[in-house]
Tab-separated table of C-alpha atoms in Angstrom:
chain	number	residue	atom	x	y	z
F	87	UNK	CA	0.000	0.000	0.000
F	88	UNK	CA	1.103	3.421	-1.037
F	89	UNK	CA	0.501	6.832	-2.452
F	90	UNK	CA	-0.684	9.431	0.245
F	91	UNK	CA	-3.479	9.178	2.953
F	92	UNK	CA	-5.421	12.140	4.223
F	93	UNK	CA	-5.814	10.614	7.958
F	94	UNK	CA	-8.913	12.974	9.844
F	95	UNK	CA	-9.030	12.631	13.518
F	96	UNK	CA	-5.507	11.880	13.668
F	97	UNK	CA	-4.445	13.476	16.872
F	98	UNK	CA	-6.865	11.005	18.475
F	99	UNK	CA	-6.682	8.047	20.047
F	100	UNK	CA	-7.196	5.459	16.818
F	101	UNK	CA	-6.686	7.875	14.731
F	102	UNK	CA	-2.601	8.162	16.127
F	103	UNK	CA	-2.623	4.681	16.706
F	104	UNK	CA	-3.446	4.501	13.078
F	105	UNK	CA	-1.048	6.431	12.074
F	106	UNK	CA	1.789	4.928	13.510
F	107	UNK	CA	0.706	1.601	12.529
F	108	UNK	CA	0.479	2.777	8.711
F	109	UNK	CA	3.567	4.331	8.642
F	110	UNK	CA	5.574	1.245	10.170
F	111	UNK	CA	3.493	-1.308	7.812
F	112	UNK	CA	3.331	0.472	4.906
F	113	UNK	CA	5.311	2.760	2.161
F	114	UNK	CA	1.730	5.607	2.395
F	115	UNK	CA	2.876	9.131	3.470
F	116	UNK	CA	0.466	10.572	6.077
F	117	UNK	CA	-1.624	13.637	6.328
F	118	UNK	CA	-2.793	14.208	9.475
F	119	UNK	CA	-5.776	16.647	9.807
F	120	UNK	CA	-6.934	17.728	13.620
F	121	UNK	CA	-8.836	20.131	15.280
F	122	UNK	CA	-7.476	19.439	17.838
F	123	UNK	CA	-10.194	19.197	20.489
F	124	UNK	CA	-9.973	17.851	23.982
F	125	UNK	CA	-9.495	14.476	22.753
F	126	UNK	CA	-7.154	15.070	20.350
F	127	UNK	CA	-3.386	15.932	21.354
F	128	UNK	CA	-0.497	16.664	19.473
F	129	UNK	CA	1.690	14.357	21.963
F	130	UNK	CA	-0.491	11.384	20.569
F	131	UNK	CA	1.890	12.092	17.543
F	132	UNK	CA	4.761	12.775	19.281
F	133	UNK	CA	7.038	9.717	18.601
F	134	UNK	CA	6.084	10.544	14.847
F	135	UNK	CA	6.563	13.930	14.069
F	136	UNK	CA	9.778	13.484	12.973
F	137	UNK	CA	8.811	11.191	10.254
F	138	UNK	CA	9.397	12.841	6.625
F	139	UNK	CA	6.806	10.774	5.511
F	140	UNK	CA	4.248	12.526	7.776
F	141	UNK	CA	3.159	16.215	8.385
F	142	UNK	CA	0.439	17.703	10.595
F	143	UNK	CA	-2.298	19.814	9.679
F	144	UNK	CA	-4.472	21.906	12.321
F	145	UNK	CA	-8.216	22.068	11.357
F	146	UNK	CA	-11.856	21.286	11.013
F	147	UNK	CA	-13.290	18.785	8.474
F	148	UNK	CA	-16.290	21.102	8.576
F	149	UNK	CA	-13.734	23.689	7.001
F	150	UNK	CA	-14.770	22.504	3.234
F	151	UNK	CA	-12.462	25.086	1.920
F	152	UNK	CA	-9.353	23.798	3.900
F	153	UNK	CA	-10.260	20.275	3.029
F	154	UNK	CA	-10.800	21.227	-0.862
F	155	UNK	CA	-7.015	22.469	-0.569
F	156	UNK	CA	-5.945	19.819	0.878
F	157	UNK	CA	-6.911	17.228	-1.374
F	158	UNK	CA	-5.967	19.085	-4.284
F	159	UNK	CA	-2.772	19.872	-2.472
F	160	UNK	CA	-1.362	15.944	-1.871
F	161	UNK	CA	-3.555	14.163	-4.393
F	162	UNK	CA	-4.517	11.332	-1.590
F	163	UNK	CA	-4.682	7.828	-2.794
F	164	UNK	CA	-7.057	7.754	0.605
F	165	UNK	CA	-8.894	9.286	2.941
F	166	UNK	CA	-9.515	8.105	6.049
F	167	UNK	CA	-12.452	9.836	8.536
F	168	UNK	CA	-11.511	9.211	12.198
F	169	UNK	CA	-12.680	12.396	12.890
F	170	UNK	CA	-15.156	12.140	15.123
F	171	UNK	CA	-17.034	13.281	18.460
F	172	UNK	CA	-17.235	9.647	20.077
F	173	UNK	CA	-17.937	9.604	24.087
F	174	UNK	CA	-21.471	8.916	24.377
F	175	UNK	CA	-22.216	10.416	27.545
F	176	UNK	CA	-21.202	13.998	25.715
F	177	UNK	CA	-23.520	13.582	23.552
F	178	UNK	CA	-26.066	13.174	26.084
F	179	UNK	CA	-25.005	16.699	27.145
F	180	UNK	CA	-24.812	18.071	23.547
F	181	UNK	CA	-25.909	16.536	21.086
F	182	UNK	CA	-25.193	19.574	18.882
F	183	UNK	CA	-21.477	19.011	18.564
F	184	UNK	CA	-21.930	15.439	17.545
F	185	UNK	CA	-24.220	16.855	14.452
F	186	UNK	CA	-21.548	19.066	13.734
F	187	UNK	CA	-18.871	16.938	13.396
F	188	UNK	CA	-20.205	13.669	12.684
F	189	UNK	CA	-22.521	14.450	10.417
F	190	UNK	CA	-21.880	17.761	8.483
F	191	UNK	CA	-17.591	17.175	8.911
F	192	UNK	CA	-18.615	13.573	7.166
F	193	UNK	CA	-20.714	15.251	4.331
F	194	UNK	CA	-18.019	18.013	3.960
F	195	UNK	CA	-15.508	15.458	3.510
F	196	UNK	CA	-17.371	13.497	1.039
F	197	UNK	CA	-18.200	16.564	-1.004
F	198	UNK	CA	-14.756	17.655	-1.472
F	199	UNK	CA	-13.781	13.681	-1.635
F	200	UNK	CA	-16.540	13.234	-5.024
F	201	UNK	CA	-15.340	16.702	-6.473
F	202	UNK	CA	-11.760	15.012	-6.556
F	203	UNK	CA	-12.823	11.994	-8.311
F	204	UNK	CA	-14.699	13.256	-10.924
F	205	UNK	CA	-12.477	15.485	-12.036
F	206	UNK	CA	-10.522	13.123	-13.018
F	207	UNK	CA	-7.264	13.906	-10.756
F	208	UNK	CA	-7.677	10.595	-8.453
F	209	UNK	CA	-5.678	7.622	-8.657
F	210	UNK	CA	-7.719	4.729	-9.950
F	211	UNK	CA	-7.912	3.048	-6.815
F	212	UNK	CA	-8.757	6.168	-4.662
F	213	UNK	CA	-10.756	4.812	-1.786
F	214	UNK	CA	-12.851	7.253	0.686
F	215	UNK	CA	-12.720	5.044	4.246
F	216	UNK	CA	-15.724	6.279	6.807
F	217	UNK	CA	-15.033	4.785	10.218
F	218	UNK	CA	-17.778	4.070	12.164
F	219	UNK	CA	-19.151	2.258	15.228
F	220	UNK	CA	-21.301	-1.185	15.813
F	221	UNK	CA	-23.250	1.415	17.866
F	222	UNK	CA	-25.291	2.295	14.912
F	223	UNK	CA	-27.029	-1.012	15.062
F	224	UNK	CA	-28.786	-0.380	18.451
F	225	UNK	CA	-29.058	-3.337	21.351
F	226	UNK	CA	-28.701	-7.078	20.982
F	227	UNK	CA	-31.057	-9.470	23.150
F	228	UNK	CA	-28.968	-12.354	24.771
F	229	UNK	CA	-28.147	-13.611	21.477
F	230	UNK	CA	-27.271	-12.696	17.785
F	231	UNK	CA	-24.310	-11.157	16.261
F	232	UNK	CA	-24.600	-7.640	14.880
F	233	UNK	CA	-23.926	-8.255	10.602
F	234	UNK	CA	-23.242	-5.636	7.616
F	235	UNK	CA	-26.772	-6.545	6.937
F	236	UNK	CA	-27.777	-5.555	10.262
F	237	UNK	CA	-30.925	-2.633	10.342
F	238	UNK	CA	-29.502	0.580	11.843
F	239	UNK	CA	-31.334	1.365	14.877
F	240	UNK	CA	-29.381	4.118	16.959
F	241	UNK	CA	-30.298	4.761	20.460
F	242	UNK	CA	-28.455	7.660	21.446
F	243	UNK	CA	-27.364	11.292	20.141
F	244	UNK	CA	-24.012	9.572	19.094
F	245	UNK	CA	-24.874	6.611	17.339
F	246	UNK	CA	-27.365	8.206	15.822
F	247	UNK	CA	-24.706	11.107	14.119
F	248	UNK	CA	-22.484	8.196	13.281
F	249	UNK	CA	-25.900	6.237	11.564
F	250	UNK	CA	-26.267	9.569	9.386
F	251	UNK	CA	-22.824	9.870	8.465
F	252	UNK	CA	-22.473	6.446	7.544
F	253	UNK	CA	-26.147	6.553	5.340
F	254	UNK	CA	-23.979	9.671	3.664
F	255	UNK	CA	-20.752	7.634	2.914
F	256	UNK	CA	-23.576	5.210	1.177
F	257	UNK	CA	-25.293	7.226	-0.550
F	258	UNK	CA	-22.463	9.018	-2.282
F	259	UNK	CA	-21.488	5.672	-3.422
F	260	UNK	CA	-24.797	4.890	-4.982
F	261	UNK	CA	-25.911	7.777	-6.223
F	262	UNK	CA	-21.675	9.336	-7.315
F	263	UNK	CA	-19.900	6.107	-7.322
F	264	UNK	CA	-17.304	7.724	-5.312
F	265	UNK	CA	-15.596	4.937	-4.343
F	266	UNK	CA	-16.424	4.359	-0.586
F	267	UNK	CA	-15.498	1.953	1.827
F	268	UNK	CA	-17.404	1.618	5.447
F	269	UNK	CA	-16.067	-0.153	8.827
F	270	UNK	CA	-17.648	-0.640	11.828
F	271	UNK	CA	-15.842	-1.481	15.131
F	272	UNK	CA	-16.751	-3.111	18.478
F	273	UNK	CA	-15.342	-0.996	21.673
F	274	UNK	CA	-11.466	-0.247	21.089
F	275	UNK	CA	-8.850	0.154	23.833
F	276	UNK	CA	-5.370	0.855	24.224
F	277	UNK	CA	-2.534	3.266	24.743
F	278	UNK	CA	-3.555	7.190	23.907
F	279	UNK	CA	-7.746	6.688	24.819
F	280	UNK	CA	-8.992	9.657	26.355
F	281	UNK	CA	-9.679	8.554	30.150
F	282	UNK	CA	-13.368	9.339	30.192
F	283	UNK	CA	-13.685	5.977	28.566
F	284	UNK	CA	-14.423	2.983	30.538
F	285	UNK	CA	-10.986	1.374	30.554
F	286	UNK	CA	-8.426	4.046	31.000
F	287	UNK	CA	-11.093	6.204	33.470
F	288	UNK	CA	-10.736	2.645	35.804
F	289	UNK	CA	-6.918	2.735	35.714
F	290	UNK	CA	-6.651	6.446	36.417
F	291	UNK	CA	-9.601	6.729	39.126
F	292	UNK	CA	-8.230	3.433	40.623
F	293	UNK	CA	-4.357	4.047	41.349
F	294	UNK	CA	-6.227	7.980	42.644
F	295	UNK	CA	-7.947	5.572	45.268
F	296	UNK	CA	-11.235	6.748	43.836
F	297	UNK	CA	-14.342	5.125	43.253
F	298	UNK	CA	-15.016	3.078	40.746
F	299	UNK	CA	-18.489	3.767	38.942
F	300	UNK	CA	-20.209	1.137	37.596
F	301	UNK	CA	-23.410	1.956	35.697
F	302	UNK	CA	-26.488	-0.462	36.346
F	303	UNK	CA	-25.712	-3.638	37.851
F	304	UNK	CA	-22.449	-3.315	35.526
F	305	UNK	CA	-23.976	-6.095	33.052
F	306	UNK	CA	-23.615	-4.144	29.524
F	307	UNK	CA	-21.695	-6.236	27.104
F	308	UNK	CA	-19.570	-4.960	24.793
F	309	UNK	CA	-16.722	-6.469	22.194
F	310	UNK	CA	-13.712	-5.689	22.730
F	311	UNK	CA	-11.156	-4.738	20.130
F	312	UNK	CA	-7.695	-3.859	20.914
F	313	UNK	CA	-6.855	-0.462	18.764
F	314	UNK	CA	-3.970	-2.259	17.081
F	315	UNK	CA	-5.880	-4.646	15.374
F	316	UNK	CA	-8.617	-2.439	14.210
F	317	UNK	CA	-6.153	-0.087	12.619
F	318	UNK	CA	-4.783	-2.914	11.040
F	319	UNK	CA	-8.305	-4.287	10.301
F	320	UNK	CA	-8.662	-0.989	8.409
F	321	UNK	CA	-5.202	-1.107	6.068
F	322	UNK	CA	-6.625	-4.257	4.688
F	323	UNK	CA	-9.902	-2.285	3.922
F	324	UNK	CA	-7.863	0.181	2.474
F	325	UNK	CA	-5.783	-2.304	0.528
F	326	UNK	CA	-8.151	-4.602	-0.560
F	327	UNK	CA	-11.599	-3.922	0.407
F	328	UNK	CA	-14.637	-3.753	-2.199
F	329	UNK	CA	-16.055	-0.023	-2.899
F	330	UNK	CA	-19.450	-0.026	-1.601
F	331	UNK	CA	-18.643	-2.724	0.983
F	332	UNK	CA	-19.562	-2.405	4.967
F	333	UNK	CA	-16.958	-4.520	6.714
F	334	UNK	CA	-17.651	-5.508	10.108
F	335	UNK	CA	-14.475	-5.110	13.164
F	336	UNK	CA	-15.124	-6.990	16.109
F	337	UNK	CA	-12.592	-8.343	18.567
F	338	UNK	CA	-14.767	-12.081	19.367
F	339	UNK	CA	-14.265	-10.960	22.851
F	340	UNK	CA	-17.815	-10.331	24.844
F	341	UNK	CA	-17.413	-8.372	28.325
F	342	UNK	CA	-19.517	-7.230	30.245
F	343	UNK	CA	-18.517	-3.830	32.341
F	344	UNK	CA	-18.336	-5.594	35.857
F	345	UNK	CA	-15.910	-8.140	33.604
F	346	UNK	CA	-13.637	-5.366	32.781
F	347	UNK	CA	-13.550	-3.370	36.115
F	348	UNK	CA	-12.272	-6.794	37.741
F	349	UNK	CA	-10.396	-7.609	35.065
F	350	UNK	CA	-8.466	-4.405	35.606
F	351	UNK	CA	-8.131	-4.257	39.116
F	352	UNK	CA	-6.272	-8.050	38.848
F	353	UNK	CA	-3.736	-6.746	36.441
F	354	UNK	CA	-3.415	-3.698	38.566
F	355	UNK	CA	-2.701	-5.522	41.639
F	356	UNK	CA	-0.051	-7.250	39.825
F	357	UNK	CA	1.914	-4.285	38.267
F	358	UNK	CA	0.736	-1.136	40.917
F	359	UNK	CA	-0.489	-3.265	43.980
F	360	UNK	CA	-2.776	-1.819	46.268
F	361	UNK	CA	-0.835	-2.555	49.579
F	362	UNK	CA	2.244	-0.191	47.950
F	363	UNK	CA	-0.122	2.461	46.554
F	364	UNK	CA	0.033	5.398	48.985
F	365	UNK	CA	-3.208	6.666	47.333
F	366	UNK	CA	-5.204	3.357	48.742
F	367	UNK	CA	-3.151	2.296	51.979
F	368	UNK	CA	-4.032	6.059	53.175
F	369	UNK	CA	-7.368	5.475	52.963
F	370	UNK	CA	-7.275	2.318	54.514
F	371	UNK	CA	-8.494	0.690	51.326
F	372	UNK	CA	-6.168	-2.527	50.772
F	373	UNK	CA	-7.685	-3.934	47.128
F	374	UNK	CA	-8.488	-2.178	44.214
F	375	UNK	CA	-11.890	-4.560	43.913
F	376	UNK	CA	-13.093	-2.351	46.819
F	377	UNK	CA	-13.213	0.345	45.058
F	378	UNK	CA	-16.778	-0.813	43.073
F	379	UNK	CA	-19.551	1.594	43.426
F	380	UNK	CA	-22.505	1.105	41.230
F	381	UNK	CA	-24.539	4.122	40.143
F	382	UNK	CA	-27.563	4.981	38.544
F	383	UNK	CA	-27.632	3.743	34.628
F	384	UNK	CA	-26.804	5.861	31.549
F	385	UNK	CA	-29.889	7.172	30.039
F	386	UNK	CA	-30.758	4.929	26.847
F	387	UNK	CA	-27.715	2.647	27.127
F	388	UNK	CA	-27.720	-0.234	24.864
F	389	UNK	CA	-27.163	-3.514	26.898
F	390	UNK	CA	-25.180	-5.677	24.327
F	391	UNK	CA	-23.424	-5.370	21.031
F	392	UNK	CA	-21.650	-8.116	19.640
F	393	UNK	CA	-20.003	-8.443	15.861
F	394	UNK	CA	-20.157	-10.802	13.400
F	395	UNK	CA	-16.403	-10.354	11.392
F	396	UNK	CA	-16.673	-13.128	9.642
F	397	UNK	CA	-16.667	-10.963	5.940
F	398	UNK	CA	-13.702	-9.184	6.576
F	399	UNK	CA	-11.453	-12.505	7.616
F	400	UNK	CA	-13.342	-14.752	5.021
F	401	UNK	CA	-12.877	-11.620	2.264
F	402	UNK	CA	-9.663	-10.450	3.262
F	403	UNK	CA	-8.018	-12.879	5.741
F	404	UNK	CA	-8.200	-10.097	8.866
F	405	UNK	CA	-8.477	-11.103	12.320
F	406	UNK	CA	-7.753	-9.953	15.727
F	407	UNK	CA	-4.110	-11.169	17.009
F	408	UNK	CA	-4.369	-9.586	20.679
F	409	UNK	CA	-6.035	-11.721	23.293
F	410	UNK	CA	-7.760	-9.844	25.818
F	411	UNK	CA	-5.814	-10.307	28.598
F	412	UNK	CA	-2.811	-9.643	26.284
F	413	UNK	CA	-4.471	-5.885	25.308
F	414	UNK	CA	-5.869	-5.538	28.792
F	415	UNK	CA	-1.873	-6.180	30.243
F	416	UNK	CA	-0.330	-3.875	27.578
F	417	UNK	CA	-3.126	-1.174	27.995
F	418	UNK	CA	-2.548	-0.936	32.038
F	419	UNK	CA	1.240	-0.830	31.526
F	420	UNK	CA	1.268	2.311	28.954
F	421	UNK	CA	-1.179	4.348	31.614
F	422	UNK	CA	1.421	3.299	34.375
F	423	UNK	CA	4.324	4.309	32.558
F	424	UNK	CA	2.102	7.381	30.744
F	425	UNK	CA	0.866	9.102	33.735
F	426	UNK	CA	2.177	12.515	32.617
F	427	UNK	CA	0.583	12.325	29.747
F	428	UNK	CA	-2.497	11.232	31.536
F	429	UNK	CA	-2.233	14.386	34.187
F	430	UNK	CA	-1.544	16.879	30.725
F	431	UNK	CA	-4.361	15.917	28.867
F	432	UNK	CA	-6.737	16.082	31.951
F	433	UNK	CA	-5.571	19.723	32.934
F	434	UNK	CA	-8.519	21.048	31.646
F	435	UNK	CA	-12.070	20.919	31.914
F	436	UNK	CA	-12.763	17.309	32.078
F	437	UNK	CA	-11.784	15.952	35.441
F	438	UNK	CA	-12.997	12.420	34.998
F	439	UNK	CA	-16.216	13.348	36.373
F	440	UNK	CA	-19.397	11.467	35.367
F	441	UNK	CA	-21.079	12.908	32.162
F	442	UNK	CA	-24.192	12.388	30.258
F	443	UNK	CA	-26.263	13.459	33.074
F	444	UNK	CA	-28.592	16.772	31.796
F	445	UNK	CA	-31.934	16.722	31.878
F	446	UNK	CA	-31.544	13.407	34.124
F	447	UNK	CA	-30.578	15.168	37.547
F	448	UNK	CA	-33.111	13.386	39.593
């Protein structure tokens, strides 16, 4: 894989991951475009900056001038939407944002992506890549596998921006034949997540000897993906994938939230144990498992998702190499090694409190 990738979102946490991983595994030079909001930092991209093959671009894929400019500017082979307002409880708060971005930064991209291509001045195997979430499909009962056949059926301000955007990508194949290419992923973790997600807000709030919230009775399942192998899920979309294809990402790993919370607070005992953890033995608290508090649910949260990714390793040969307790074990190791980068990025508003609470205040 070559030529020149127009990476959106890449200051965030897949989207650096990404990246990386294309720039080790392949010959593409990388164009990262950011807006750089909370969740996205430039020391995501740190340990790349200095790669010739890469350069950084500040803005907002709702910006159709600057993404016009862009495209005509490096010709992309690619481009890849991470871009994306992702943390469901935000959108809970405002919804607005997640329209912006999600939907009209998605349309804006395809726009300037189908001017491109019918102009004429696009490689022939120019690929638009929308990245997108096995949230769009709703809740699964006890049993079933979410399929790229699967109705959409969003239940929240989030998934339902990501539905739309995705519908977009679609329909701009259908009706433009822009060559478009659609992937959607179970729950991703790993180094770089913003810590108001579930796995990296544990870690932080329990080595802070802080309680651990746990919403409901903590039985939500999700898959879990580790972010390495869905970036590397997505080169062989890139590579290989069909135009006008969805391909599904899942990790074949089903966890429910009480699952991970004691899942983490094993591994943590192991590598930060409580007993030597000033932050715990001062408060008299002697395991991390004591640290469980269950709270009040998330409005409208979905209780299971679960993928079927059978089409992209029977199409393309892609599947997960991480075991869970392999990604869980590398995750907790970065954030303990990471913690300045964890105290930098949370030196402004966000605080790890609990969000996704307006109108709900009861």
């Amino acid at each position: 894989m070559s030529g020149t990738y127009i990476v959106t979102g890449a200051a965030g946490f897949i989207g650096s991951n990404f990246a990386k991983l294309a720039l080790e595994k392949t010959d593409a030079r990388i164009i990262a475009l950011d807006k750089l909001t909370y969740a996205g930092n430039l020391a995501n991209l740190a340990e790349i900056s200095g790669n010739p093959a890469f350069e950084f671009v500040k803005g907002d894929i709702t910006d159709g001038n600057l993404v016009r400019k862009l495209i005509k500017e490096w010709a992309p082979s690619a481009v890849i939407n991470f871009a994306a307002e992702s943390h469901v409880d935000r959108s809970i708060d405002s919804p607005v944002s997640f329209l912006q971005t999600n939907v009209t930064g998605t349309f804006t991209l395809l726009e300037a992506a189908r001017e491109y291509f019918s102009s004429g001045a696009a490689p022939s195997d120019f690929r638009f890549l929308q990245v997108s979430t096995d949230e769009v499909y709703g809740s699964l009962g006890a049993s079933g596998y979410f399929t790229e056949t699967t109705p959409y059926s969003p239940n929240s301000p989030y998934s339902a921006s990501k539905a739309s955007a995705d519908h977009f990508a679609g329909a701009y194949f259908a009706t433009y034949g822009l060559p478009v290419l659609i992937t959607n992923c179970s729950n991703n973790y790993g180094p770089f997540q913003f810590p108001e997600k579930l796995i990296p807000l544990m870690i932080l709030k329990a080595l802070e000897g802080e309680a651990l919230p746990i919403y409901g009775d903590g039985s939500n399942i999700r898959d879990w993906l580790y972010v390495e192998d869905h970036c590397s899920g997505i080169l062989e979309v890139i590579k290989a994938g069909v135009p006008g294809e969805k391909y599904n990402l899942g990790g074949n790993c089903e966890k429910s939230n009480i699952e991970i919370v004691n899942a983490l607070c094993e591994v943590l005992e192991e590598l930060k144990p409580a007993s030597g953890n000033p932050a715990m033995t001062g408060k008299g608290i002697s395991r991390y498992l004591d640290l469980k508090s269950f709270v009040k649910d998330r409005p409208g949260h979905d209780h299971r998702y679960a993928i079927d990714a059978s089409r992209v390793k029977n199409d393309l040969g892609w599947c997960p190499v991480h075991k869970f307790s392999q990604g869980l074990r590398k995750t907790v190791a970065w954030y303990l090694d990471n913690l300045d980068w964890c105290r930098d990025i949370s030196s402004g508003k966000y605080r790890m409190e609990r969000l996704g609470l307006k109108g709900d205040e009861d």
